Amino acid sequence: MIISITNQKGGVGKSTSAINVASGLAFKGYRVLLIDLDPQANITKVFISSGDDIPLQKSLYNVLINFYPLENIIQETKTNNLFLAPSHIRLSGADLELSQAIDNRSERLKRALISVAQDYDQIIIDTPPSLGLLTINALAASDKMIIPVSTSYFALNGLVQLQEIINLVKQTQLNPSINILGVLCTFSDHTNVSRDVEKQLREYFGELVFDTTIPKNVSLEEAHSNHTHIFDYAPKSTGAQAYKKLVKEVLAR
Ligand SMILES: Nc1ncnc2c1ncn2[C@@H]1O[C@H](COP(=O)(O)OP(=O)(O)OP(=O)(O)O)[C@@H](O)[C@H]1O
Ligand SMILES: [Mg+2]
């Protein structure tokens, strides 16, 4: 299954969820490819700790812009079964470059995946906080999407925008069969705001909202700066427990 983690709102836990869902699936024995389609390259920096940037030729930039084979940029990670397709800061220009391209600018990732998809049991795509062509490429290539929503602030405006993404994806001829796998409540804590936002999400999206909520947990952030995922950094933390439960739900859906 190919799953995009998407929300055009920034800082809602997309990359954190992509890392930990992918790692959790790898821990369960699935062969997982994690695709970092965000020019911020947050995931790439977590897994590639050398401090050196990935060469442009060995990044998704080369795949999307120059039709370089995806298999040639995929790297192993320290985690068994987990593989990474790295981003590059130059991807920030790829949206503009793609918008000027005439040939299938929205389906470049989908096409690149054709020859590698069968090598992996699960493919997780992290997307940037925007609805540009990179995100469109991710959605065109995906079977499902997971939408993380932060419960730490009043999110009604976000809900409207979220509905717009869903409509856009549904209406697009690019991928009419894509479905929401689930809406994920993130940054949850015991404040009234968090409870209220979660309640609203459950009223609005019903069964689509995962039972699992991701708590605010500093270990999740610390794992990133330690260049690893939560199951490695703090396997007993509330964050690890929540992502473990989420992985089960993802597999069950
Ligand atoms: N549940 C959590 N508890 C505490 N900190 C978290 C949690 N989830 C994510 N963070 C931290 O919050 C910040 C934003 O999270 P993350 O990068 O996953 O969001 P994002 O949606 O990918 O952001 P962007 O839109 O910029 O790509 C990061 O510093 C991350 O380490
Ligand atoms: Mg991110």
PDB file of N, CA and C in Angstrom, residues 97-163:
ATOM      1  N   GLU A  97       9.585  24.433 -11.355  1.00  0.00           N
ATOM      2  CA  GLU A  97      10.084  23.758 -12.562  1.00  0.00           C
ATOM      3  C   GLU A  97       9.024  22.821 -13.135  1.00  0.00           C
ATOM      4  N   LEU A  98       8.340  22.110 -12.235  1.00  0.00           N
ATOM      5  CA  LEU A  98       7.306  21.183 -12.708  1.00  0.00           C
ATOM      6  C   LEU A  98       6.124  21.937 -13.314  1.00  0.00           C
ATOM      7  N   SER A  99       5.820  23.111 -12.728  1.00  0.00           N
ATOM      8  CA  SER A  99       4.660  23.847 -13.238  1.00  0.00           C
ATOM      9  C   SER A  99       4.911  24.314 -14.671  1.00  0.00           C
ATOM     10  N   GLN A 100       6.182  24.423 -15.046  1.00  0.00           N
ATOM     11  CA  GLN A 100       6.494  24.840 -16.419  1.00  0.00           C
ATOM     12  C   GLN A 100       6.656  23.662 -17.371  1.00  0.00           C
ATOM     13  N   ALA A 101       6.682  22.466 -16.794  1.00  0.00           N
ATOM     14  CA  ALA A 101       6.859  21.280 -17.645  1.00  0.00           C
ATOM     15  C   ALA A 101       5.541  20.939 -18.318  1.00  0.00           C
ATOM     16  N   ILE A 102       5.623  20.389 -19.510  1.00  0.00           N
ATOM     17  CA  ILE A 102       4.374  20.052 -20.196  1.00  0.00           C
ATOM     18  C   ILE A 102       4.004  18.583 -19.994  1.00  0.00           C
ATOM     19  N   ASP A 103       5.011  17.714 -19.892  1.00  0.00           N
ATOM     20  CA  ASP A 103       4.668  16.295 -19.846  1.00  0.00           C
ATOM     21  C   ASP A 103       4.452  15.767 -18.428  1.00  0.00           C
ATOM     22  N   ASN A 104       3.277  15.264 -18.208  1.00  0.00           N
ATOM     23  CA  ASN A 104       2.815  14.630 -16.956  1.00  0.00           C
ATOM     24  C   ASN A 104       3.500  15.126 -15.693  1.00  0.00           C
ATOM     25  N   ARG A 105       3.371  16.428 -15.441  1.00  0.00           N
ATOM     26  CA  ARG A 105       4.054  17.024 -14.289  1.00  0.00           C
ATOM     27  C   ARG A 105       3.474  16.553 -12.961  1.00  0.00           C
ATOM     28  N   SER A 106       2.253  16.046 -12.974  1.00  0.00           N
ATOM     29  CA  SER A 106       1.619  15.620 -11.719  1.00  0.00           C
ATOM     30  C   SER A 106       1.838  14.139 -11.433  1.00  0.00           C
ATOM     31  N   GLU A 107       2.369  13.416 -12.415  1.00  0.00           N
ATOM     32  CA  GLU A 107       2.455  11.962 -12.261  1.00  0.00           C
ATOM     33  C   GLU A 107       3.885  11.445 -12.318  1.00  0.00           C
ATOM     34  N   ARG A 108       4.823  12.329 -12.040  1.00  0.00           N
ATOM     35  CA  ARG A 108       6.224  11.898 -12.147  1.00  0.00           C
ATOM     36  C   ARG A 108       6.588  10.886 -11.059  1.00  0.00           C
ATOM     37  N   LEU A 109       6.097  11.125  -9.831  1.00  0.00           N
ATOM     38  CA  LEU A 109       6.416  10.185  -8.756  1.00  0.00           C
ATOM     39  C   LEU A 109       5.708   8.857  -9.014  1.00  0.00           C
ATOM     40  N   LYS A 110       4.459   8.952  -9.444  1.00  0.00           N
ATOM     41  CA  LYS A 110       3.694   7.743  -9.729  1.00  0.00           C
ATOM     42  C   LYS A 110       4.432   6.872 -10.753  1.00  0.00           C
ATOM     43  N   ARG A 111       4.925   7.510 -11.805  1.00  0.00           N
ATOM     44  CA  ARG A 111       5.656   6.759 -12.834  1.00  0.00           C
ATOM     45  C   ARG A 111       6.965   6.199 -12.304  1.00  0.00           C
ATOM     46  N   ALA A 112       7.659   7.006 -11.488  1.00  0.00           N
ATOM     47  CA  ALA A 112       8.937   6.556 -10.933  1.00  0.00           C
ATOM     48  C   ALA A 112       8.728   5.344 -10.027  1.00  0.00           C
ATOM     49  N   LEU A 113       7.557   5.274  -9.406  1.00  0.00           N
ATOM     50  CA  LEU A 113       7.284   4.184  -8.463  1.00  0.00           C
ATOM     51  C   LEU A 113       6.957   2.863  -9.155  1.00  0.00           C
ATOM     52  N   ILE A 114       6.570   2.941 -10.421  1.00  0.00           N
ATOM     53  CA  ILE A 114       6.132   1.719 -11.106  1.00  0.00           C
ATOM     54  C   ILE A 114       7.176   0.608 -10.998  1.00  0.00           C
ATOM     55  N   SER A 115       8.444   0.956 -11.221  1.00  0.00           N
ATOM     56  CA  SER A 115       9.466  -0.092 -11.256  1.00  0.00           C
ATOM     57  C   SER A 115       9.980  -0.503  -9.880  1.00  0.00           C
ATOM     58  N   VAL A 116       9.613   0.234  -8.798  1.00  0.00           N
ATOM     59  CA  VAL A 116      10.122  -0.146  -7.472  1.00  0.00           C
ATOM     60  C   VAL A 116       9.034  -0.614  -6.504  1.00  0.00           C
ATOM     61  N   ALA A 117       7.788  -0.273  -6.812  1.00  0.00           N
ATOM     62  CA  ALA A 117       6.707  -0.542  -5.845  1.00  0.00           C
ATOM     63  C   ALA A 117       6.664  -2.008  -5.424  1.00  0.00           C
ATOM     64  N   GLN A 118       6.915  -2.907  -6.357  1.00  0.00           N
ATOM     65  CA  GLN A 118       6.799  -4.337  -6.013  1.00  0.00           C
ATOM     66  C   GLN A 118       7.911  -4.809  -5.074  1.00  0.00           C
ATOM     67  N   ASP A 119       8.958  -4.001  -4.887  1.00  0.00           N
ATOM     68  CA  ASP A 119      10.042  -4.390  -3.972  1.00  0.00           C
ATOM     69  C   ASP A 119       9.713  -4.083  -2.509  1.00  0.00           C
ATOM     70  N   TYR A 120       8.607  -3.389  -2.262  1.00  0.00           N
ATOM     71  CA  TYR A 120       8.282  -2.982  -0.896  1.00  0.00           C
ATOM     72  C   TYR A 120       6.866  -3.405  -0.529  1.00  0.00           C
ATOM     73  N   ASP A 121       6.687  -3.721   0.775  1.00  0.00           N
ATOM     74  CA  ASP A 121       5.346  -4.068   1.248  1.00  0.00           C
ATOM     75  C   ASP A 121       4.530  -2.809   1.507  1.00  0.00           C
ATOM     76  N   GLN A 122       5.208  -1.770   1.995  1.00  0.00           N
ATOM     77  CA  GLN A 122       4.511  -0.531   2.343  1.00  0.00           C
ATOM     78  C   GLN A 122       5.373   0.647   1.902  1.00  0.00           C
ATOM     79  N   ILE A 123       4.719   1.674   1.374  1.00  0.00           N
ATOM     80  CA  ILE A 123       5.439   2.888   0.985  1.00  0.00           C
ATOM     81  C   ILE A 123       4.757   4.076   1.657  1.00  0.00           C
ATOM     82  N   ILE A 124       5.556   4.867   2.389  1.00  0.00           N
ATOM     83  CA  ILE A 124       5.022   6.015   3.120  1.00  0.00           C
ATOM     84  C   ILE A 124       5.642   7.285   2.528  1.00  0.00           C
ATOM     85  N   ILE A 125       4.800   8.251   2.176  1.00  0.00           N
ATOM     86  CA  ILE A 125       5.292   9.485   1.562  1.00  0.00           C
ATOM     87  C   ILE A 125       5.021  10.670   2.480  1.00  0.00           C
ATOM     88  N   ASP A 126       6.081  11.394   2.861  1.00  0.00           N
ATOM     89  CA  ASP A 126       5.916  12.630   3.641  1.00  0.00           C
ATOM     90  C   ASP A 126       5.798  13.795   2.663  1.00  0.00           C
ATOM     91  N   THR A 127       4.839  14.685   2.911  1.00  0.00           N
ATOM     92  CA  THR A 127       4.608  15.783   1.966  1.00  0.00           C
ATOM     93  C   THR A 127       4.865  17.141   2.632  1.00  0.00           C
ATOM     94  N   PRO A 128       5.155  18.150   1.814  1.00  0.00           N
ATOM     95  CA  PRO A 128       5.391  19.490   2.372  1.00  0.00           C
ATOM     96  C   PRO A 128       4.090  20.148   2.820  1.00  0.00           C
ATOM     97  N   PRO A 129       4.184  21.212   3.649  1.00  0.00           N
ATOM     98  CA  PRO A 129       2.978  21.903   4.109  1.00  0.00           C
ATOM     99  C   PRO A 129       2.447  22.866   3.048  1.00  0.00           C
ATOM    100  N   SER A 130       2.051  22.336   1.917  1.00  0.00           N
ATOM    101  CA  SER A 130       1.490  23.163   0.849  1.00  0.00           C
ATOM    102  C   SER A 130       0.732  22.246  -0.087  1.00  0.00           C
ATOM    103  N   LEU A 131      -0.071  22.843  -0.950  1.00  0.00           N
ATOM    104  CA  LEU A 131      -0.820  22.025  -1.896  1.00  0.00           C
ATOM    105  C   LEU A 131      -0.261  22.186  -3.302  1.00  0.00           C
ATOM    106  N   GLY A 132       1.036  22.323  -3.410  1.00  0.00           N
ATOM    107  CA  GLY A 132       1.678  22.486  -4.711  1.00  0.00           C
ATOM    108  C   GLY A 132       1.854  21.167  -5.439  1.00  0.00           C
ATOM    109  N   LEU A 133       2.655  21.200  -6.487  1.00  0.00           N
ATOM    110  CA  LEU A 133       2.797  20.021  -7.349  1.00  0.00           C
ATOM    111  C   LEU A 133       3.504  18.844  -6.680  1.00  0.00           C
ATOM    112  N   LEU A 134       4.323  19.131  -5.660  1.00  0.00           N
ATOM    113  CA  LEU A 134       4.958  18.005  -4.952  1.00  0.00           C
ATOM    114  C   LEU A 134       3.884  17.192  -4.227  1.00  0.00           C
ATOM    115  N   THR A 135       3.005  17.903  -3.520  1.00  0.00           N
ATOM    116  CA  THR A 135       1.917  17.209  -2.826  1.00  0.00           C
ATOM    117  C   THR A 135       0.988  16.527  -3.826  1.00  0.00           C
ATOM    118  N   ILE A 136       0.713  17.200  -4.927  1.00  0.00           N
ATOM    119  CA  ILE A 136      -0.147  16.598  -5.952  1.00  0.00           C
ATOM    120  C   ILE A 136       0.498  15.313  -6.488  1.00  0.00           C
ATOM    121  N   ASN A 137       1.818  15.346  -6.692  1.00  0.00           N
ATOM    122  CA  ASN A 137       2.524  14.133  -7.129  1.00  0.00           C
ATOM    123  C   ASN A 137       2.363  13.004  -6.116  1.00  0.00           C
ATOM    124  N   ALA A 138       2.439  13.365  -4.836  1.00  0.00           N
ATOM    125  CA  ALA A 138       2.280  12.346  -3.788  1.00  0.00           C
ATOM    126  C   ALA A 138       0.873  11.758  -3.826  1.00  0.00           C
ATOM    127  N   LEU A 139      -0.127  12.627  -3.933  1.00  0.00           N
ATOM    128  CA  LEU A 139      -1.514  12.144  -3.899  1.00  0.00           C
ATOM    129  C   LEU A 139      -1.847  11.331  -5.149  1.00  0.00           C
ATOM    130  N   ALA A 140      -1.279  11.734  -6.273  1.00  0.00           N
ATOM    131  CA  ALA A 140      -1.529  10.989  -7.512  1.00  0.00           C
ATOM    132  C   ALA A 140      -0.957   9.575  -7.425  1.00  0.00           C
ATOM    133  N   ALA A 141       0.109   9.410  -6.624  1.00  0.00           N
ATOM    134  CA  ALA A 141       0.792   8.117  -6.543  1.00  0.00           C
ATOM    135  C   ALA A 141       0.241   7.216  -5.441  1.00  0.00           C
ATOM    136  N   SER A 142      -0.638   7.745  -4.591  1.00  0.00           N
ATOM    137  CA  SER A 142      -1.006   7.027  -3.363  1.00  0.00           C
ATOM    138  C   SER A 142      -2.328   6.286  -3.455  1.00  0.00           C
ATOM    139  N   ASP A 143      -2.418   5.203  -2.692  1.00  0.00           N
ATOM    140  CA  ASP A 143      -3.706   4.515  -2.527  1.00  0.00           C
ATOM    141  C   ASP A 143      -4.525   5.189  -1.438  1.00  0.00           C
ATOM    142  N   LYS A 144      -3.818   5.663  -0.403  1.00  0.00           N
ATOM    143  CA  LYS A 144      -4.490   6.180   0.786  1.00  0.00           C
ATOM    144  C   LYS A 144      -3.777   7.414   1.296  1.00  0.00           C
ATOM    145  N   MET A 145      -4.488   8.214   2.076  1.00  0.00           N
ATOM    146  CA  MET A 145      -3.822   9.314   2.772  1.00  0.00           C
ATOM    147  C   MET A 145      -4.158   9.302   4.265  1.00  0.00           C
ATOM    148  N   ILE A 146      -3.152   9.683   5.055  1.00  0.00           N
ATOM    149  CA  ILE A 146      -3.371   9.896   6.489  1.00  0.00           C
ATOM    150  C   ILE A 146      -3.251  11.394   6.719  1.00  0.00           C
ATOM    151  N   ILE A 147      -4.233  11.983   7.415  1.00  0.00           N
ATOM    152  CA  ILE A 147      -4.233  13.424   7.647  1.00  0.00           C
ATOM    153  C   ILE A 147      -4.027  13.701   9.132  1.00  0.00           C
ATOM    154  N   PRO A 148      -2.804  14.081   9.531  1.00  0.00           N
ATOM    155  CA  PRO A 148      -2.604  14.449  10.932  1.00  0.00           C
ATOM    156  C   PRO A 148      -3.170  15.847  11.182  1.00  0.00           C
ATOM    157  N   VAL A 149      -3.857  16.000  12.301  1.00  0.00           N
ATOM    158  CA  VAL A 149      -4.401  17.303  12.684  1.00  0.00           C
ATOM    159  C   VAL A 149      -3.990  17.581  14.124  1.00  0.00           C
ATOM    160  N   SER A 150      -3.373  18.738  14.338  1.00  0.00           N
ATOM    161  CA  SER A 150      -2.959  19.082  15.694  1.00  0.00           C
ATOM    162  C   SER A 150      -4.166  19.510  16.506  1.00  0.00           C
ATOM    163  N   THR A 151      -4.275  18.960  17.716  1.00  0.00           N
ATOM    164  CA  THR A 151      -5.403  19.337  18.581  1.00  0.00           C
ATOM    165  C   THR A 151      -4.993  20.431  19.556  1.00  0.00           C
ATOM    166  N   SER A 152      -3.807  21.013  19.349  1.00  0.00           N
ATOM    167  CA  SER A 152      -3.328  21.960  20.353  1.00  0.00           C
ATOM    168  C   SER A 152      -3.824  23.381  20.119  1.00  0.00           C
ATOM    169  N   TYR A 153      -4.556  23.605  19.038  1.00  0.00           N
ATOM    170  CA  TYR A 153      -5.177  24.920  18.882  1.00  0.00           C
ATOM    171  C   TYR A 153      -6.520  24.750  18.186  1.00  0.00           C
ATOM    172  N   PHE A 154      -7.318  25.767  18.243  1.00  0.00           N
ATOM    173  CA  PHE A 154      -8.653  25.721  17.663  1.00  0.00           C
ATOM    174  C   PHE A 154      -8.544  25.499  16.155  1.00  0.00           C
ATOM    175  N   ALA A 155      -9.138  24.433  15.659  1.00  0.00           N
ATOM    176  CA  ALA A 155      -8.806  23.980  14.303  1.00  0.00           C
ATOM    177  C   ALA A 155      -9.940  24.082  13.297  1.00  0.00           C
ATOM    178  N   LEU A 156     -10.963  24.892  13.608  1.00  0.00           N
ATOM    179  CA  LEU A 156     -12.104  24.917  12.677  1.00  0.00           C
ATOM    180  C   LEU A 156     -11.724  25.370  11.275  1.00  0.00           C
ATOM    181  N   ASN A 157     -10.911  26.430  11.189  1.00  0.00           N
ATOM    182  CA  ASN A 157     -10.460  26.875   9.867  1.00  0.00           C
ATOM    183  C   ASN A 157      -9.730  25.758   9.155  1.00  0.00           C
ATOM    184  N   GLY A 158      -8.908  25.064   9.925  1.00  0.00           N
ATOM    185  CA  GLY A 158      -8.147  23.952   9.370  1.00  0.00           C
ATOM    186  C   GLY A 158      -9.068  22.895   8.790  1.00  0.00           C
ATOM    187  N   LEU A 159     -10.190  22.670   9.456  1.00  0.00           N
ATOM    188  CA  LEU A 159     -11.126  21.647   8.982  1.00  0.00           C
ATOM    189  C   LEU A 159     -11.672  21.978   7.603  1.00  0.00           C
ATOM    190  N   VAL A 160     -11.963  23.261   7.391  1.00  0.00           N
ATOM    191  CA  VAL A 160     -12.501  23.676   6.102  1.00  0.00           C
ATOM    192  C   VAL A 160     -11.452  23.431   5.021  1.00  0.00           C
ATOM    193  N   GLN A 161     -10.217  23.839   5.323  1.00  0.00           N
ATOM    194  CA  GLN A 161      -9.143  23.627   4.350  1.00  0.00           C
ATOM    195  C   GLN A 161      -8.930  22.144   4.082  1.00  0.00           C
ATOM    196  N   LEU A 162      -9.078  21.378   5.142  1.00  0.00           N
ATOM    197  CA  LEU A 162      -8.903  19.942   5.034  1.00  0.00           C
ATOM    198  C   LEU A 162      -9.947  19.347   4.087  1.00  0.00           C
ATOM    199  N   GLN A 163     -11.174  19.821   4.247  1.00  0.00           N
ATOM    200  CA  GLN A 163     -12.234  19.347   3.370  1.00  0.00           C
ATOM    201  C   GLN A 163     -11.914  19.709   1.917  1.00  0.00           C
TER     202      GLN A 163
END
